[in-house]
Short mmCIF file of C-alpha atoms and ligand atoms in Angstrom, two decimals:
data_model
loop_
_atom_site.label_atom_id
_atom_site.label_comp_id
_atom_site.label_asym_id
_atom_site.label_seq_id
_atom_site.Cartn_x
_atom_site.Cartn_y
_atom_site.Cartn_z
CA MET A 120 -28.74 11.27 18.75
CA LYS A 121 -31.72 12.21 16.64
CA LYS A 122 -31.36 16.01 15.22
CA VAL A 123 -34.26 18.10 16.50
CA THR A 124 -34.54 21.19 14.70
CA GLY A 125 -36.95 24.04 15.28
CA LEU A 126 -36.80 25.82 18.32
CA GLY A 127 -33.25 26.61 18.23
CA SER A 128 -32.27 29.72 19.95
CA ALA A 129 -35.19 31.79 19.31
CA PRO A 130 -36.67 34.23 21.61
CA ALA A 131 -39.15 32.16 23.73
CA SER A 132 -42.39 33.42 22.57
CA GLU A 133 -41.60 33.72 19.05
CA PRO A 134 -42.99 30.56 17.26
CA THR A 135 -40.80 29.32 14.94
CA ALA A 136 -42.47 27.49 11.97
CA PRO A 137 -42.25 24.70 10.88
CA SER A 138 -41.09 22.86 13.97
CA THR A 139 -39.56 19.55 14.16
CA TYR A 140 -39.86 19.37 18.11
CA ARG A 141 -42.50 16.61 18.22
CA ALA A 142 -43.61 16.33 21.66
CA ALA A 143 -45.14 13.40 24.05
CA VAL A 144 -47.05 14.66 27.04
CA ILE A 145 -47.82 12.21 29.94
CA GLY A 146 -50.24 13.71 32.38
CA THR A 147 -53.04 15.61 31.89
CA GLY A 148 -53.24 17.69 34.39
CA PHE A 149 -51.87 21.14 35.36
CA MET A 150 -48.58 20.49 34.18
CA GLY A 151 -49.71 18.60 31.15
CA ARG A 152 -51.62 21.84 30.12
CA VAL A 153 -48.74 24.06 30.78
CA HIS A 154 -46.28 21.80 29.04
CA SER A 155 -48.38 21.39 25.99
CA HIS A 156 -48.95 25.26 25.90
CA ALA A 157 -45.30 25.69 26.10
CA VAL A 158 -44.89 23.45 23.07
CA ARG A 159 -47.10 24.84 20.91
CA ALA A 160 -46.24 28.50 21.85
CA ASN A 161 -42.72 27.60 20.46
CA GLY A 162 -44.14 26.39 17.13
CA GLY A 163 -43.47 22.80 18.32
CA GLU A 164 -46.30 19.84 18.11
CA VAL A 165 -47.62 17.66 20.86
CA VAL A 166 -47.75 14.83 18.85
CA GLY A 167 -49.60 12.44 21.32
CA VAL A 168 -50.69 12.16 24.89
CA ALA A 169 -51.22 9.63 27.65
CA GLY A 170 -53.13 10.23 30.93
CA SER A 171 -54.49 7.69 34.15
CA SER A 172 -57.18 6.71 31.27
CA LEU A 173 -57.69 6.46 27.51
CA ALA A 174 -60.95 9.04 28.34
CA ARG A 175 -59.00 11.53 29.88
CA ALA A 176 -56.25 11.37 26.98
CA GLU A 177 -59.05 11.90 24.52
CA ALA A 178 -60.32 14.98 26.46
CA PHE A 179 -57.27 16.56 26.95
CA SER A 180 -56.22 15.94 23.41
CA ALA A 181 -59.87 17.45 22.07
CA SER A 182 -59.46 20.56 24.14
CA HIS A 183 -55.48 21.43 24.12
CA GLY A 184 -54.98 20.57 20.46
CA ALA A 185 -52.49 17.53 21.20
CA GLY A 186 -52.79 14.76 18.51
CA ARG A 187 -53.33 10.90 19.27
CA ALA A 188 -54.72 9.86 22.72
CA HIS A 189 -52.81 7.11 24.01
CA ALA A 190 -53.96 4.28 26.30
CA ASP A 191 -50.65 3.38 26.98
CA ALA A 192 -47.77 5.45 28.09
CA LEU A 193 -45.26 3.18 27.14
CA GLU A 194 -46.72 2.76 23.75
CA LEU A 195 -46.57 6.62 23.42
CA VAL A 196 -43.00 6.83 24.43
CA ARG A 197 -41.76 4.76 21.96
CA ASP A 198 -43.43 6.00 18.94
CA PRO A 199 -41.30 7.02 16.42
CA ASP A 200 -42.88 10.39 15.53
CA VAL A 201 -41.86 11.91 19.23
CA ASP A 202 -38.32 13.44 19.75
CA VAL A 203 -38.95 14.61 23.34
CA VAL A 204 -40.95 13.21 26.20
CA HIS A 205 -42.60 15.50 28.89
CA VAL A 206 -42.96 13.70 31.76
CA CYS A 207 -46.02 15.35 33.63
CA THR A 208 -47.36 12.85 36.19
CA PRO A 209 -47.17 12.24 39.60
CA ASN A 210 -43.97 11.56 41.20
CA HIS A 211 -43.66 7.90 41.43
CA LEU A 212 -43.84 7.41 37.59
CA HIS A 213 -41.16 9.97 36.99
CA ALA A 214 -38.49 7.74 36.82
CA PRO A 215 -39.64 4.52 35.08
CA LEU A 216 -41.29 6.91 32.39
CA SER A 217 -37.97 9.06 32.09
CA LEU A 218 -35.93 5.48 31.84
CA ALA A 219 -38.19 4.18 29.17
CA ALA A 220 -37.90 7.70 27.14
CA LEU A 221 -34.33 7.51 27.53
CA ALA A 222 -33.76 3.76 26.40
CA ALA A 223 -35.98 4.78 23.45
CA GLY A 224 -33.54 7.46 22.52
CA LYS A 225 -35.93 10.42 23.16
CA HIS A 226 -35.02 13.55 25.20
CA VAL A 227 -36.93 13.94 28.24
CA VAL A 228 -38.28 17.03 30.15
CA CYS A 229 -39.41 15.26 33.52
CA GLU A 230 -41.36 17.07 36.08
CA LYS A 231 -39.57 17.54 39.61
CA PRO A 232 -38.75 15.70 41.57
CA LEU A 233 -36.98 13.93 39.34
CA ALA A 234 -37.67 10.94 41.60
CA THR A 235 -38.33 10.14 45.02
CA ASP A 236 -35.10 9.23 46.31
CA ALA A 237 -31.40 10.24 45.47
CA SER A 238 -30.28 6.62 44.28
CA THR A 239 -33.14 6.55 41.55
CA ALA A 240 -32.17 10.14 40.57
CA ARG A 241 -28.63 9.41 40.41
CA ASP A 242 -29.56 6.37 37.82
CA LEU A 243 -31.56 8.72 35.85
CA THR A 244 -28.93 11.29 35.40
CA ARG A 245 -26.44 8.70 34.40
CA ALA A 246 -28.69 7.44 32.12
CA ALA A 247 -29.40 10.65 30.55
CA ARG A 248 -25.47 11.18 30.24
CA ASP A 249 -24.77 7.98 28.81
CA ALA A 250 -27.33 8.18 26.35
CA GLY A 251 -26.14 11.52 25.13
CA LEU A 252 -29.72 13.11 25.36
CA THR A 253 -31.36 16.37 26.73
CA ALA A 254 -32.83 15.70 29.97
CA VAL A 255 -34.32 18.65 31.72
CA VAL A 256 -35.88 19.42 35.09
CA PRO A 257 -38.30 22.25 35.25
CA PHE A 258 -36.65 24.27 38.11
CA VAL A 259 -38.90 26.92 35.88
CA TYR A 260 -38.57 30.07 38.52
CA ARG A 261 -34.92 29.96 36.81
CA PHE A 262 -36.66 31.70 33.85
CA HIS A 263 -38.01 34.79 35.25
CA PRO A 264 -35.89 37.55 33.79
CA MET A 265 -35.78 39.45 37.32
CA ALA A 266 -34.22 36.28 38.93
CA ARG A 267 -31.62 35.89 36.20
CA GLU A 268 -30.70 39.63 36.84
CA ALA A 269 -30.25 38.82 40.21
CA ARG A 270 -27.74 35.92 39.54
CA ALA A 271 -25.73 38.08 37.22
CA ARG A 272 -25.47 40.65 39.96
CA VAL A 273 -24.18 38.21 42.27
CA ALA A 274 -22.19 36.81 39.54
CA SER A 275 -20.71 40.60 39.00
CA GLY A 276 -19.84 41.02 42.68
CA SER A 277 -22.27 44.05 42.72
CA VAL A 278 -23.28 43.06 45.94
CA GLY A 279 -19.89 41.87 47.56
CA ARG A 280 -19.16 38.94 49.67
CA VAL A 281 -22.54 37.10 49.89
CA GLY A 282 -23.05 36.37 53.91
CA LEU A 283 -26.71 35.50 54.32
CA VAL A 284 -29.45 34.29 52.03
CA HIS A 285 -33.18 33.78 53.69
CA GLY A 286 -36.60 33.68 52.59
CA GLY A 287 -39.23 30.88 51.76
CA TYR A 288 -41.66 29.09 49.84
CA LEU A 289 -45.35 29.51 51.47
CA GLN A 290 -48.66 28.20 50.08
CA ASP A 291 -52.05 27.55 51.40
CA TRP A 292 -54.08 25.16 49.21
CA LEU A 293 -53.54 22.10 51.73
CA LEU A 294 -54.67 24.14 54.73
CA ARG A 295 -57.53 22.29 55.68
CA PRO A 296 -57.68 18.42 56.69
CA GLU A 297 -60.38 17.77 54.24
CA GLU A 298 -57.90 18.89 51.67
CA ASP A 299 -56.24 15.79 50.01
CA ASN A 300 -53.83 15.10 46.88
CA TRP A 301 -51.88 12.48 45.44
CA ARG A 302 -48.79 14.20 46.99
CA VAL A 303 -49.80 13.24 50.36
CA ASP A 304 -49.71 9.78 49.87
CA PRO A 305 -45.58 8.84 49.81
CA ALA A 306 -45.88 6.06 47.90
CA VAL A 307 -46.84 8.27 44.99
CA GLY A 308 -45.52 11.63 46.04
CA GLY A 309 -42.36 10.35 47.98
CA PRO A 310 -41.24 10.52 51.36
CA THR A 311 -40.97 14.45 51.46
CA ARG A 312 -43.94 16.58 50.57
CA ALA A 313 -43.70 20.20 51.16
CA PHE A 314 -39.65 20.31 50.79
CA GLY A 315 -39.80 17.87 47.90
CA ASP A 316 -42.69 19.74 45.82
CA ILE A 317 -41.89 23.38 46.57
CA GLY A 318 -38.61 23.64 49.02
CA SER A 319 -36.64 21.78 46.34
CA HIS A 320 -37.61 25.06 44.06
CA TRP A 321 -36.32 27.33 46.64
CA CYS A 322 -33.30 25.72 47.06
CA ASP A 323 -32.44 25.29 43.45
CA LEU A 324 -33.13 29.15 42.94
CA MET A 325 -30.93 29.83 45.93
CA GLU A 326 -27.90 27.88 44.53
CA PHE A 327 -28.60 29.19 41.03
CA VAL A 328 -28.69 32.57 42.02
CA THR A 329 -25.90 32.68 44.16
CA GLY A 330 -23.72 30.32 42.28
CA ASP A 331 -23.22 29.03 45.81
CA ARG A 332 -24.08 25.63 47.30
CA ILE A 333 -25.67 24.32 50.65
CA SER A 334 -22.78 22.20 52.54
CA SER A 335 -25.17 21.40 55.93
CA VAL A 336 -28.64 21.70 56.99
CA CYS A 337 -30.76 21.39 59.83
CA ALA A 338 -33.89 21.23 59.37
CA GLN A 339 -37.52 20.80 61.28
CA THR A 340 -40.58 19.42 59.84
CA SER A 341 -44.10 19.66 61.11
CA ARG A 342 -47.66 19.04 60.49
CA PHE A 343 -50.82 21.01 61.01
CA ASN A 344 -53.09 18.10 59.89
CA GLU A 345 -52.24 14.35 61.27
CA ARG A 346 -55.11 12.98 58.88
CA ARG A 347 -56.48 14.20 55.48
CA GLY A 348 -59.17 13.82 53.52
CA THR A 349 -63.08 13.18 53.81
CA ASP A 350 -64.89 10.60 55.94
CA GLY A 351 -62.15 10.51 58.75
CA GLY A 352 -59.52 10.45 55.87
CA ARG A 353 -55.97 8.95 55.89
CA ALA A 354 -53.34 9.00 58.28
CA VAL A 355 -50.49 11.41 56.82
CA THR A 356 -46.99 10.77 57.24
CA THR A 357 -45.55 13.51 54.87
CA GLU A 358 -44.78 16.91 56.32
CA ASP A 359 -47.01 20.04 55.76
CA LEU A 360 -43.95 22.54 56.91
CA VAL A 361 -40.15 22.66 56.84
CA THR A 362 -38.03 25.25 58.64
CA LEU A 363 -34.62 24.84 57.28
CA GLN A 364 -31.38 26.71 58.83
CA PHE A 365 -28.10 26.08 56.60
CA ALA A 366 -24.63 26.86 55.79
CA THR A 367 -23.04 27.24 52.26
CA GLU A 368 -19.85 25.96 50.84
CA SER A 369 -18.40 29.56 50.40
CA GLY A 370 -19.11 30.34 54.02
CA ALA A 371 -22.71 32.04 53.97
CA VAL A 372 -25.64 31.29 56.55
CA GLY A 373 -29.14 31.11 55.89
CA THR A 374 -32.83 30.31 56.39
CA ALA A 375 -35.68 29.27 54.42
CA VAL A 376 -39.34 28.53 55.44
CA VAL A 377 -41.64 26.17 53.65
CA SER A 378 -45.23 25.79 53.96
CA GLN A 379 -48.10 24.67 51.96
CA VAL A 380 -50.62 25.72 55.06
CA SER A 381 -49.65 29.37 55.70
CA PRO A 382 -53.45 30.97 55.21
CA GLY A 383 -53.60 33.79 52.60
CA ARG A 384 -50.02 32.88 51.03
CA LYS A 385 -50.64 31.33 47.97
CA ASN A 386 -47.38 30.62 45.97
CA GLN A 387 -44.94 33.05 47.83
CA LEU A 388 -41.41 32.26 46.63
CA VAL A 389 -39.08 35.13 48.07
CA LEU A 390 -35.17 34.80 48.15
CA GLU A 391 -33.26 37.83 49.71
CA VAL A 392 -29.45 37.44 49.38
CA SER A 393 -27.17 39.87 51.37
CA GLY A 394 -23.76 40.89 50.36
CA THR A 395 -21.05 43.24 51.84
CA GLU A 396 -22.11 45.59 49.45
CA GLY A 397 -25.81 45.33 48.79
CA SER A 398 -29.13 43.16 48.76
CA LEU A 399 -31.51 41.66 46.44
CA ARG A 400 -34.89 40.34 46.78
CA PHE A 401 -36.68 38.53 44.08
CA ASP A 402 -40.49 37.61 44.94
CA GLN A 403 -42.45 35.19 42.08
CA GLU A 404 -45.50 36.53 43.14
CA ARG A 405 -44.33 39.81 41.94
CA PRO A 406 -41.46 39.00 39.22
CA GLU A 407 -41.45 42.02 37.01
CA THR A 408 -39.38 43.73 39.28
CA LEU A 409 -35.99 43.12 41.70
CA TRP A 410 -35.55 45.05 44.87
CA ALA A 411 -31.98 46.31 45.39
CA GLY A 412 -30.80 47.49 48.74
CA GLY A 413 -27.75 49.26 49.28
CA ARG A 414 -26.77 51.48 52.56
CA GLU A 415 -26.62 54.50 50.16
CA ARG A 416 -29.49 53.79 47.76
CA THR A 417 -32.39 51.34 47.56
CA GLY A 418 -34.80 51.06 44.67
CA THR A 419 -36.42 48.44 42.47
CA VAL A 420 -35.03 47.80 39.20
CA SER A 421 -37.53 46.51 36.61
CA ARG A 422 -37.13 44.67 33.40
CA ASP A 423 -36.52 47.51 31.08
CA ASP A 424 -33.58 48.50 32.84
CA PRO A 425 -31.23 49.92 30.56
CA GLY A 426 -28.40 47.69 32.49
CA LEU A 427 -30.16 44.71 32.69
CA SER A 428 -27.83 41.80 32.08
CA ALA A 429 -27.81 40.06 28.99
CA ASP A 430 -29.30 36.92 30.21
CA ALA A 431 -31.79 38.60 31.80
CA ALA A 432 -32.73 40.53 28.60
CA ARG A 433 -32.76 37.58 26.57
CA LEU A 434 -35.84 36.32 28.41
CA VAL A 435 -37.73 39.82 28.19
CA THR A 436 -40.45 39.15 25.77
CA LEU A 437 -43.06 41.45 26.55
CA PRO A 438 -42.93 44.97 26.87
CA VAL A 439 -43.02 46.49 30.58
CA GLY A 440 -46.30 47.29 31.72
CA HIS A 441 -47.72 43.90 30.21
CA PRO A 442 -46.39 41.26 32.77
CA GLN A 443 -44.69 38.34 31.94
CA GLY A 444 -45.36 35.56 34.23
CA TYR A 445 -45.18 31.57 35.11
CA GLN A 446 -46.23 30.53 31.63
CA ASP A 447 -43.93 32.53 29.98
CA CYS A 448 -41.20 30.97 32.14
CA PHE A 449 -42.12 27.46 30.80
CA ASN A 450 -42.07 28.65 27.45
CA ALA A 451 -38.85 29.83 27.98
CA LEU A 452 -37.67 26.70 29.29
CA VAL A 453 -38.98 24.85 26.30
CA ALA A 454 -37.38 27.21 23.92
CA ASP A 455 -34.06 26.20 25.60
CA THR A 456 -34.76 22.68 25.59
CA GLY A 457 -35.26 22.97 22.04
CA THR A 458 -31.66 24.74 21.76
CA ALA A 459 -30.12 22.04 23.88
CA VAL A 460 -31.69 19.17 21.73
CA ALA A 461 -30.25 21.25 18.61
CA GLY A 462 -26.82 21.07 20.22
CA GLY A 463 -26.70 24.24 21.58
CA GLU A 464 -26.03 25.12 25.14
CA PRO A 465 -28.54 27.69 26.77
CA GLU A 466 -27.36 29.32 29.89
CA GLY A 467 -29.12 28.18 32.98
CA LEU A 468 -31.02 25.16 31.63
CA PRO A 469 -31.83 23.03 34.78
CA VAL A 470 -30.96 19.43 33.97
CA PHE A 471 -31.19 15.70 35.71
CA ALA A 472 -27.93 16.78 37.80
CA ASP A 473 -30.18 19.74 39.13
CA GLY A 474 -32.73 17.14 39.68
CA LEU A 475 -30.23 14.74 41.67
CA ARG A 476 -29.23 17.83 43.59
CA ALA A 477 -32.36 18.54 45.09
CA ALA A 478 -33.19 14.46 45.92
CA VAL A 479 -29.66 14.81 47.68
CA LEU A 480 -30.97 17.86 49.58
CA ALA A 481 -33.98 16.31 50.34
CA GLU A 482 -32.41 13.64 51.63
CA ALA A 483 -30.00 15.71 54.12
CA VAL A 484 -33.71 17.69 55.12
CA LEU A 485 -34.94 14.48 56.09
CA VAL A 486 -32.22 12.93 58.10
CA SER A 487 -31.56 16.30 59.68
CA ALA A 488 -35.20 16.49 60.91
CA ARG A 489 -35.63 13.05 61.98
CA GLU A 490 -32.65 12.92 63.94
CA ARG A 491 -32.81 16.66 64.76
CA ARG A 492 -29.22 17.29 64.14
CA TRP A 493 -27.15 19.28 61.52
CA VAL A 494 -26.03 16.66 58.42
CA ASP A 495 -23.39 17.96 56.06
CA VAL A 496 -24.53 17.98 52.16
CA PRO A 497 -22.12 15.81 50.05
CA ALA A 498 -19.79 18.32 48.17
CA ALA A 499 -19.72 16.83 45.04
CA GLU A 500 -20.44 18.80 41.86
CA ASP A 501 -21.88 16.19 40.23
CA HIS A 502 -23.66 14.01 42.70
CA THR A 503 -23.72 10.76 39.95
CA ASP A 504 -20.35 9.92 42.07
CA ARG A 505 -21.97 7.81 45.16
CA PRO A 506 -21.67 10.43 47.92
CA LYS A 507 -19.15 9.10 50.65
CA GLY A 508 -20.88 11.71 52.84
CA PRO A 509 -22.93 10.97 56.42
CA ILE A 510 -26.01 10.33 54.56
CA ARG A 511 -26.73 7.00 55.47
CA PRO A 512 -28.60 4.27 53.07
CA GLY A 513 -31.63 2.87 54.38
CA LEU A 514 -33.45 6.17 54.82
CA TYR A 515 -36.33 5.05 52.78
CA GLU A 516 -36.89 1.59 53.93
N1 NAD B 702 -42.00 22.42 37.85
C1 NAD B 702 -43.26 23.24 38.43
O1 NAD B 702 -43.21 24.64 38.57
C2 NAD B 702 -44.48 22.11 38.56
C3 NAD B 702 -45.53 22.68 39.26
C4 NAD B 702 -46.49 21.98 39.68
C5 NAD B 702 -46.52 20.60 39.21
N2 NAD B 702 -45.08 20.01 38.71
C6 NAD B 702 -44.93 18.80 39.24
O2 NAD B 702 -45.62 18.26 37.96
C7 NAD B 702 -45.91 16.55 38.29
C8 NAD B 702 -47.61 16.57 37.86
O3 NAD B 702 -48.10 17.64 38.96
P1 NAD B 702 -49.69 18.31 38.33
O4 NAD B 702 -49.84 19.40 39.32
O5 NAD B 702 -49.92 18.48 37.15
O6 NAD B 702 -50.68 17.17 38.76
P2 NAD B 702 -52.15 16.93 38.74
O7 NAD B 702 -52.98 16.12 39.87
O8 NAD B 702 -52.66 18.31 38.25
O9 NAD B 702 -51.89 15.82 37.15
C9 NAD B 702 -51.28 14.83 37.41
C10 NAD B 702 -51.64 14.23 35.90
O10 NAD B 702 -51.07 12.73 36.01
C11 NAD B 702 -52.24 11.60 35.16
N3 NAD B 702 -51.64 10.53 36.05
C12 NAD B 702 -51.94 10.16 36.96
N4 NAD B 702 -51.66 8.61 36.81
C13 NAD B 702 -51.16 8.16 35.57
C14 NAD B 702 -50.46 7.28 34.75
N5 NAD B 702 -50.39 6.10 35.23
N6 NAD B 702 -50.04 7.83 33.54
C15 NAD B 702 -50.32 8.73 32.48
N7 NAD B 702 -50.90 9.56 33.59
C16 NAD B 702 -51.26 9.50 34.78
C17 NAD B 702 -53.27 12.30 36.34
O11 NAD B 702 -54.40 11.74 35.30
C18 NAD B 702 -53.21 13.83 35.69
O12 NAD B 702 -53.68 14.38 35.01
C19 NAD B 702 -45.94 16.74 39.59
O13 NAD B 702 -44.63 15.83 39.95
C20 NAD B 702 -44.89 17.94 40.28
O14 NAD B 702 -44.47 17.82 41.46
C21 NAD B 702 -44.34 21.13 38.69
#
């Protein structure tokens, strides 16, 4: 494995120079910008960029300080000057680009969903394991300090035995029928849209915070819009919203509502956990505080709380009163990726196995909704073993 130094265990926002975290960024949209900024915020270098055309890559390179613009993403992946490949493209390209990067001996940060089906996600997870390379999936809400604080409090037992988990992830950017995006096309976005795109984030955060696993699901999917686009648009087959009921391995029950068509909701990811001693609520639109409820005393915890857990405190990079947010989470994710690449084991780094977990859950949700029944989710800690559970092959045929 190529040794990369530079980011190490430095605080997320503290640049370390000179760095040898030399990144390739593939995809010049929202995530391409956020990943590039995170690399540079950590003192790394974006040595090359590829987009859907050379012109787009050149424009991105000029405006974001990225190095060479490439017409061919695979050429960039194989560039000997590249240590870590950041895959920020539409979903159907995640697997081929990540596999090419691993085959070239490069570490990978691949956007979610890792793949558009669990079988491919399993192949990717195995390939990363066999290559011994760092392979990260940005379930980035894990990097809010107060989400870490919620996790630490559950792990410490301060909320008691968790019996109920609920919340959801609501957006409105696909409310209207004229609103369209590559995510709507199942050949590009995959067979699940709302769940795969944002429900996967909620489930990852839920399992991360509780340390528990969803063991069975009962889901409904629905659509506001049967057609999308202008001039009559195109027929839509993927879901606008999902309601999910679930049980966990340790015996908790829960619900989640996932929507891309809820007017006025921009990016409201809320997770509430109730145990026998207390409740916790994290809202990613108000990430500076954690609501902590109790029978005797209820209040909010802020990230300057003197009792903050060490794992939450290490992600605090600004004094309270100067809000930390989404980009800071990506900065921290890239810092921890650098630590992992350098041989360290940062706490809570989301890796390909977590991307595979999301793909396994997505299949269970789709089967449940289509067949209108409860579906067991394979219990394997590591889904690289083919599941023996009731999720049938042929889902994507
Ligand atoms: N982790 C998160 O919080 C988060 C947030 C948003 C999006 N995402 C994920 O990031 C990925 C990108 O989403 P986005 O919002 O940036 O989308 P986007 O539409 O803004 O950008 C996608 C980019 O991919 C480029 N592209 C298309 N075809 C390409 C090709 N053949 N080769 C190279 N580049 C190509 C496009 O030019 C575009 O710049 C998606 O998989 C999405 O699920 C993750």
